[in-house]
Coordinates of C-alpha atoms and ligand atoms in Angstrom, one line a residue:
M168 CA -27.1 14.9 -0.7
T169 CA -24.9 15.5 -3.7
A170 CA -23.4 18.9 -3.8
P171 CA -23.3 20.6 -7.2
A172 CA -20.3 20.0 -9.4
V173 CA -17.4 22.1 -8.1
S174 CA -14.8 21.6 -10.9
G175 CA -14.0 19.4 -13.9
C176 CA -12.4 16.0 -13.5
R177 CA -8.6 16.2 -13.6
I178 CA -8.5 13.1 -15.8
C179 CA -11.3 13.6 -18.4
G180 CA -12.9 17.0 -17.7
G181 CA -16.2 15.5 -16.8
P182 CA -18.5 16.8 -14.0
V183 CA -17.2 16.2 -10.4
S184 CA -19.8 16.0 -7.6
E185 CA -18.7 16.5 -4.0
M186 CA -19.5 13.4 -1.9
L187 CA -17.7 14.2 1.4
D188 CA -16.6 17.4 3.1
L189 CA -13.8 16.9 5.7
G190 CA -13.5 20.6 6.3
R191 CA -10.6 23.0 6.8
Q192 CA -7.3 21.1 6.8
P193 CA -3.6 21.8 7.1
L194 CA -0.8 20.3 5.1
S195 CA -0.7 16.7 6.5
D196 CA 3.1 16.5 6.7
A197 CA 3.9 20.1 7.8
F198 CA 4.7 20.0 11.5
P199 CA 5.1 23.5 12.9
R200 CA 7.4 24.5 15.7
P201 CA 5.5 25.6 18.8
A202 CA 6.8 29.2 18.3
D203 CA 5.9 29.2 14.6
L204 CA 2.2 28.7 14.1
A205 CA 1.4 31.9 12.2
G206 CA 2.3 30.6 8.7
E207 CA 0.3 27.5 8.6
F208 CA -1.4 26.8 5.3
F209 CA -5.0 25.5 5.2
Y210 CA -7.2 24.3 2.4
R211 CA -10.6 22.6 2.2
L212 CA -10.6 18.8 2.0
G213 CA -13.5 17.5 0.0
L214 CA -13.9 14.2 -1.9
G215 CA -15.5 14.3 -5.3
R216 CA -16.5 11.7 -8.0
C217 CA -16.4 12.2 -11.7
A218 CA -19.8 11.2 -13.3
D219 CA -18.1 10.3 -16.6
C220 CA -14.9 8.2 -15.7
T221 CA -15.8 7.4 -12.0
M222 CA -12.4 8.7 -10.8
V223 CA -12.7 9.8 -7.1
Q224 CA -10.5 12.8 -6.4
L225 CA -10.1 15.8 -4.2
V226 CA -12.1 18.9 -5.1
Q227 CA -9.2 21.3 -4.2
E228 CA -5.6 20.8 -5.3
V229 CA -2.7 21.8 -3.0
P230 CA 0.3 23.0 -5.0
R231 CA 2.9 20.2 -5.1
E232 CA 5.8 22.4 -4.0
R233 CA 4.0 23.0 -0.7
M234 CA 3.8 19.2 0.0
F235 CA 7.0 17.7 -1.4
H236 CA 9.5 20.3 -0.3
S237 CA 13.1 19.8 0.6
D238 CA 12.5 18.6 4.2
Y239 CA 9.5 16.4 3.5
P240 CA 9.6 14.1 6.6
Y241 CA 8.2 10.8 5.4
R242 CA 10.7 7.9 5.3
S243 CA 9.7 4.6 3.7
S244 CA 12.4 2.6 5.5
L245 CA 11.2 3.3 9.0
S246 CA 8.8 0.4 9.1
S247 CA 10.3 -3.1 9.0
V248 CA 7.1 -4.4 7.3
M249 CA 7.5 -1.9 4.5
R250 CA 11.2 -2.6 4.2
A251 CA 10.5 -6.3 3.7
H252 CA 7.6 -5.4 1.2
F253 CA 9.9 -3.2 -1.0
T254 CA 12.9 -5.6 -0.9
G255 CA 10.5 -8.4 -2.1
T256 CA 9.2 -6.0 -4.8
G257 CA 12.7 -5.3 -6.0
R258 CA 13.5 -9.0 -6.2
E259 CA 10.3 -9.8 -8.0
L260 CA 10.9 -7.0 -10.6
L261 CA 14.5 -8.3 -11.1
A262 CA 13.2 -11.8 -11.7
T263 CA 10.3 -11.0 -14.0
E264 CA 10.7 -7.7 -15.9
L265 CA 14.4 -6.7 -15.6
T266 CA 15.9 -9.9 -17.0
R267 CA 17.4 -8.6 -20.4
P268 CA 21.0 -7.4 -20.5
G269 CA 21.0 -3.6 -20.1
A270 CA 17.5 -3.5 -18.5
F271 CA 16.5 -0.2 -17.1
C272 CA 14.2 0.5 -14.1
V273 CA 12.8 3.9 -13.2
E274 CA 11.0 4.7 -9.9
L275 CA 8.8 7.7 -9.3
G276 CA 9.0 9.0 -5.7
C277 CA 11.8 6.7 -4.7
N278 CA 12.0 8.2 -1.2
D279 CA 15.0 6.9 0.7
G280 CA 15.8 4.2 -1.9
V281 CA 14.0 1.4 0.0
M282 CA 13.1 -0.4 -3.2
L283 CA 15.7 0.7 -5.7
R284 CA 18.7 -0.2 -3.5
T285 CA 17.8 -3.9 -4.3
V286 CA 17.9 -3.1 -8.0
A287 CA 21.1 -1.1 -7.6
A288 CA 22.8 -3.9 -5.6
A289 CA 22.0 -6.3 -8.5
G290 CA 23.9 -4.0 -10.8
V291 CA 20.9 -3.2 -12.9
R292 CA 20.6 0.3 -14.6
H293 CA 18.1 2.4 -12.7
L294 CA 17.0 6.0 -11.9
G295 CA 14.9 7.2 -9.1
F296 CA 12.8 10.4 -9.3
E297 CA 12.5 12.1 -5.9
P298 CA 11.5 15.8 -5.6
S299 CA 12.3 16.1 -1.9
A300 CA 16.0 16.9 -1.6
E301 CA 16.8 15.6 1.8
V302 CA 15.2 12.2 1.3
A303 CA 16.8 11.9 -2.2
E304 CA 20.2 12.3 -0.5
L305 CA 19.4 9.3 1.7
A306 CA 18.7 7.3 -1.4
R307 CA 22.1 8.3 -2.9
Q308 CA 23.7 7.1 0.3
Q309 CA 22.2 3.7 -0.5
G310 CA 23.9 3.6 -3.9
V311 CA 20.8 4.7 -5.8
R312 CA 21.0 7.0 -8.7
V313 CA 18.5 9.8 -8.1
R314 CA 17.2 12.8 -10.0
T315 CA 15.8 15.4 -7.7
D316 CA 12.7 16.2 -9.7
F317 CA 9.1 15.6 -10.5
F318 CA 8.2 12.9 -13.2
E319 CA 6.0 14.2 -15.9
E320 CA 5.9 14.2 -19.7
E321 CA 8.8 16.6 -20.2
T322 CA 11.2 15.0 -17.7
A323 CA 10.3 11.5 -19.0
A324 CA 11.3 12.6 -22.5
E325 CA 14.6 13.9 -21.1
V326 CA 15.3 10.5 -19.5
H327 CA 14.4 8.7 -22.7
A328 CA 16.8 10.8 -24.7
T329 CA 19.7 10.2 -22.3
D330 CA 19.1 6.7 -20.9
G331 CA 16.9 5.0 -23.5
P332 CA 13.6 3.2 -22.9
A333 CA 12.6 1.8 -19.5
D334 CA 11.6 -1.9 -19.0
V335 CA 9.9 -1.0 -15.7
I336 CA 8.5 2.2 -14.3
Y337 CA 7.6 1.6 -10.7
A338 CA 5.8 3.8 -8.1
A339 CA 4.6 3.1 -4.6
N340 CA 2.2 5.5 -2.9
T341 CA 3.2 8.1 -5.4
I342 CA 0.9 8.0 -8.4
C343 CA -2.2 8.9 -6.4
H344 CA -0.3 12.0 -5.2
L345 CA -0.1 13.5 -8.7
P346 CA -3.0 15.6 -9.9
Y347 CA -1.3 15.9 -13.3
L348 CA -1.7 12.2 -13.8
D349 CA -2.5 12.6 -17.5
S350 CA 1.0 14.1 -18.0
V351 CA 2.5 11.2 -15.9
L352 CA 0.8 8.6 -18.0
R353 CA 1.8 10.2 -21.2
G354 CA 5.4 10.4 -19.9
A355 CA 5.2 6.7 -19.0
R356 CA 4.0 5.7 -22.4
L357 CA 6.8 7.7 -24.0
L358 CA 9.5 6.3 -21.7
L359 CA 8.4 2.7 -21.6
A360 CA 10.0 0.2 -24.0
P361 CA 7.4 -1.4 -26.3
G362 CA 7.2 -4.4 -24.0
G363 CA 7.7 -2.5 -20.7
V364 CA 5.3 -2.0 -17.8
L365 CA 4.3 0.8 -15.5
V366 CA 3.7 -0.9 -12.1
F367 CA 2.2 1.2 -9.3
E368 CA 0.5 0.6 -5.9
D369 CA -1.7 3.0 -4.0
P370 CA -4.5 2.8 -1.4
Y371 CA -7.6 1.1 -2.9
L372 CA -10.9 2.9 -2.8
G373 CA -12.7 -0.4 -2.2
D374 CA -10.8 -1.0 1.0
I375 CA -11.2 2.7 2.1
L376 CA -15.0 2.4 1.8
A377 CA -15.2 -1.1 3.3
R378 CA -13.2 0.0 6.4
T379 CA -14.5 3.6 6.7
A380 CA -10.8 4.5 6.5
F381 CA -11.5 8.2 5.9
D382 CA -8.0 9.1 7.2
Q383 CA -6.6 7.8 3.9
I384 CA -8.1 11.1 2.5
Y385 CA -5.6 14.0 2.8
D386 CA -3.8 16.5 0.7
E387 CA -1.2 14.2 -0.6
H388 CA -3.7 11.6 -1.8
F389 CA -5.3 13.4 -4.7
Y390 CA -6.8 10.2 -6.3
Y391 CA -8.6 7.2 -4.8
F392 CA -8.3 4.5 -7.4
T393 CA -10.4 1.5 -8.5
A394 CA -9.7 -0.9 -11.3
H395 CA -12.4 0.9 -13.2
S396 CA -11.0 4.4 -12.9
V397 CA -7.4 3.4 -13.5
R398 CA -8.4 1.5 -16.6
A399 CA -10.3 4.5 -17.9
A400 CA -7.4 6.9 -17.2
A401 CA -4.8 4.5 -18.7
A402 CA -6.9 4.2 -21.9
R403 CA -6.9 7.9 -22.4
S404 CA -3.0 7.7 -22.7
G405 CA -2.8 4.7 -24.9
L406 CA -2.1 2.2 -22.0
D407 CA -4.0 -1.0 -21.0
L408 CA -4.6 -2.2 -17.5
V409 CA -3.1 -5.7 -17.7
D410 CA -2.8 -6.9 -14.1
V411 CA -4.0 -6.0 -10.6
R412 CA -3.0 -7.5 -7.3
R413 CA -4.4 -6.8 -3.8
L414 CA -1.7 -5.8 -1.3
P415 CA -2.2 -5.9 2.5
V416 CA 0.1 -2.9 3.2
H417 CA -1.0 0.6 4.3
G418 CA -4.6 -0.5 5.1
G419 CA -5.3 -2.1 1.7
E420 CA -3.8 -1.3 -1.6
V421 CA -3.9 -2.5 -5.2
R422 CA -0.8 -2.9 -7.4
Y423 CA -1.8 -2.0 -11.0
T424 CA 0.3 -3.0 -14.0
L425 CA -0.1 -1.0 -17.2
A426 CA 1.4 -1.7 -20.6
H427 CA 1.2 -0.2 -24.1
A428 CA -2.2 -0.8 -25.6
G429 CA -2.4 -4.2 -27.2
R430 CA 1.0 -5.4 -26.1
R431 CA -0.1 -7.8 -23.3
T432 CA -3.1 -9.9 -22.6
P433 CA -4.8 -8.7 -19.4
S434 CA -4.6 -11.3 -16.6
P435 CA -7.9 -12.9 -15.2
A436 CA -7.4 -10.8 -12.1
V437 CA -8.3 -7.7 -13.9
A438 CA -11.7 -9.0 -15.0
D439 CA -12.2 -10.5 -11.5
L440 CA -11.6 -7.1 -9.7
L441 CA -13.8 -5.2 -12.3
R442 CA -16.6 -7.7 -11.6
E443 CA -16.2 -7.4 -7.8
E444 CA -16.3 -3.6 -8.0
R445 CA -19.5 -3.8 -10.0
D446 CA -21.0 -6.3 -7.6
R447 CA -20.1 -4.2 -4.5
G448 CA -21.1 -0.9 -6.2
V449 CA -17.6 0.5 -5.4
T450 CA -17.6 2.8 -8.4
G451 CA -21.1 4.3 -7.9
E452 CA -22.4 7.2 -5.9
E453 CA -24.4 5.2 -3.4
A454 CA -21.3 3.6 -1.9
L455 CA -19.8 7.1 -1.3
H456 CA -23.0 8.4 0.3
R457 CA -23.0 5.4 2.7
F458 CA -19.3 6.1 3.4
A459 CA -20.0 9.8 4.2
A460 CA -22.6 8.6 6.8
D461 CA -20.2 6.1 8.3
V462 CA -17.5 8.8 8.6
A463 CA -19.8 11.2 10.4
R464 CA -20.7 8.4 12.9
T465 CA -17.0 7.6 13.6
R466 CA -16.4 11.3 14.4
T467 CA -19.4 11.4 16.8
E468 CA -18.3 8.2 18.6
L469 CA -14.6 9.0 18.8
V470 CA -15.2 12.5 20.2
A471 CA -17.7 11.2 22.8
L472 CA -15.3 8.5 23.9
L473 CA -12.3 10.9 24.3
R474 CA -14.5 13.4 26.2
S475 CA -15.8 10.8 28.6
L476 CA -12.3 9.5 29.3
R477 CA -11.1 13.0 29.9
E478 CA -14.0 13.6 32.3
E479 CA -13.1 10.4 34.2
G480 CA -9.6 11.8 34.6
R481 CA -7.9 9.3 32.4
T482 CA -4.7 10.1 30.5
V483 CA -4.9 9.8 26.8
A484 CA -2.1 10.0 24.3
A485 CA -1.7 8.8 20.7
Y486 CA 0.8 6.7 18.7
G487 CA 2.0 7.7 15.2
A488 CA 1.9 11.3 14.1
T489 CA 1.0 10.1 10.6
A490 CA -0.2 12.2 7.7
K491 CA -3.5 10.3 8.0
S492 CA -3.9 11.6 11.6
A493 CA -4.1 15.2 10.4
T494 CA -7.4 14.4 8.8
V495 CA -8.8 12.7 11.9
T496 CA -7.6 15.4 14.4
N497 CA -8.8 18.3 12.3
Y498 CA -12.1 16.8 11.1
C499 CA -13.0 15.6 14.6
G500 CA -11.6 18.7 16.4
L501 CA -9.1 16.7 18.5
G502 CA -6.5 19.0 20.1
P503 CA -4.2 18.7 23.2
E504 CA -7.2 19.1 25.5
L505 CA -8.3 15.6 24.4
I506 CA -5.0 14.0 23.3
S507 CA -2.1 15.2 25.5
Y508 CA 0.7 14.2 23.1
V509 CA 1.5 11.8 20.2
C510 CA 4.6 9.6 20.0
D511 CA 6.4 9.2 16.7
S512 CA 9.7 7.7 15.6
T513 CA 10.4 10.3 12.9
P514 CA 13.1 12.6 14.3
A515 CA 12.0 15.6 12.1
K516 CA 8.5 15.5 13.7
Q517 CA 9.7 15.3 17.4
G518 CA 9.5 18.5 19.4
R519 CA 7.1 19.9 17.0
L520 CA 3.2 20.1 16.9
T521 CA 0.8 18.1 14.8
P522 CA -0.5 20.1 11.8
G523 CA -3.6 22.2 12.6
A524 CA -4.5 20.4 15.8
H525 CA -1.2 21.3 17.6
I526 CA -0.8 18.2 19.6
P527 CA 2.9 18.0 20.9
V528 CA 5.0 15.2 19.2
R529 CA 7.3 13.2 21.4
P530 CA 9.8 10.4 20.7
P531 CA 8.7 6.8 21.2
A532 CA 10.7 6.6 24.4
A533 CA 8.3 9.1 26.0
F534 CA 5.5 6.6 25.6
A535 CA 6.6 4.5 28.6
D536 CA 7.5 7.5 30.8
P537 CA 4.9 6.9 32.2
Y538 CA 2.4 5.0 30.0
P539 CA -0.9 6.8 29.4
D540 CA -4.1 5.0 30.3
Y541 CA -5.3 5.1 26.7
A542 CA -3.5 5.6 23.4
V543 CA -5.2 6.4 20.1
L544 CA -3.5 4.3 17.4
F545 CA -3.2 6.8 14.6
A546 CA -0.7 4.5 12.7
W547 CA -3.3 1.8 12.5
N548 CA -1.9 0.5 9.2
H549 CA 1.1 -0.6 11.2
A550 CA -1.0 -1.9 14.1
D551 CA 0.5 -5.4 14.3
E552 CA 4.1 -4.1 14.3
I553 CA 3.3 -1.4 17.0
V554 CA 1.2 -3.6 19.3
A555 CA 4.0 -6.3 19.2
K556 CA 6.7 -3.6 19.9
E557 CA 4.7 -2.0 22.8
T558 CA 3.6 -5.1 24.8
G559 CA 4.6 -3.2 28.0
F560 CA 1.7 -0.8 27.4
R561 CA -0.9 -3.4 27.6
A562 CA 0.9 -5.2 30.5
A563 CA 0.8 -1.9 32.4
G564 CA -3.0 -1.8 32.0
G565 CA -3.0 0.5 28.9
R566 CA -5.7 0.3 26.2
W567 CA -5.5 1.0 22.5
I568 CA -8.2 3.1 21.0
H569 CA -9.0 2.2 17.3
Y570 CA -11.3 4.0 15.0
V571 CA -10.9 2.0 11.8
P572 CA -13.2 0.4 10.8
T573 CA -15.2 1.4 13.9
V574 CA -14.4 3.1 17.2
R575 CA -13.4 0.5 19.9
V576 CA -11.1 0.1 22.9
R577 CA -8.8 -2.9 23.1
Ligands
LIG704 ZN1 -13.4 11.9 -15.2

């Protein structure tokens, strides 16, 4: 059933209906120390849809300073697949959009400089926005020019005044994080050169629904984009959606290209994706109702599997203390009594507990010492990379537990 509208759409002010309730959740990237559990922040994670512009969005907003603080732990460079993806993106932007002398590239949420270092190494003018101080420092060490700040209309105007217009504004897994998207788009329109482009890639609602990837829903992902909803949001700020490209990273993303209205002819891919979304019903309410039923079934099956393994005396761990996994563990009620520990390569998470569920986080070396009987693959978006790296686990008789798109043991 559709819950009553809980608030206005953050894009257009239209009525938002809640489609899925994932319950009380912690900040997905806040890993408490074992002795320091009293101060954990919780909010209610609900997914809503705007009846007017179709934008799918969270019904409660977490203040950005709580999420993207100085010791925000996510590092884009830790995955070799993602390093290759961003190096390729940098080269492509250099070859296509940053060709004029004095070209200028801005990145929002540049993290540790994984993309911009390619632009910097080519000697092209650039600026990364990164509000998290520690990770911004890592980008500087890569030779990247960084402003430790949030990108919005006001800061965009400051950059325009000091550096001039931008040929490219790029953002990966950042735009969907920003509830104040209207201000970001107005800032982009202001900062972009007349022929410039805003290029951004984020998880795609069509893939989330198709794979029942409900763990893509967490505090940092405020919006769940489609070509329809991005086109509608862009139009409100004087921008056109001129290209889309499906990307296989992070469980299925789309790269959207926006330009000043009327400056570029949209590629055929835009019309193709809009048609596909209509045909599949991705932008309607029905698809979200089906998704909510699928999510509830995944929870029932995953909890039943883990309980039965525990009753049989099997050892169960997990792999990848991802932001995604906070949604799974807290929505399904999976604590250390069902998953003994989780291994993760991020030093800042090791020795701490997972948000809300309080599963101990250990370094990857602990995974083989000894291997558990079963391991829940929380970092399923890096499954190929992890399964290839951990061949010893399967060789020792270990089995991976997957839950996207369905619960199964491999
Ligand atoms: Zn709306």
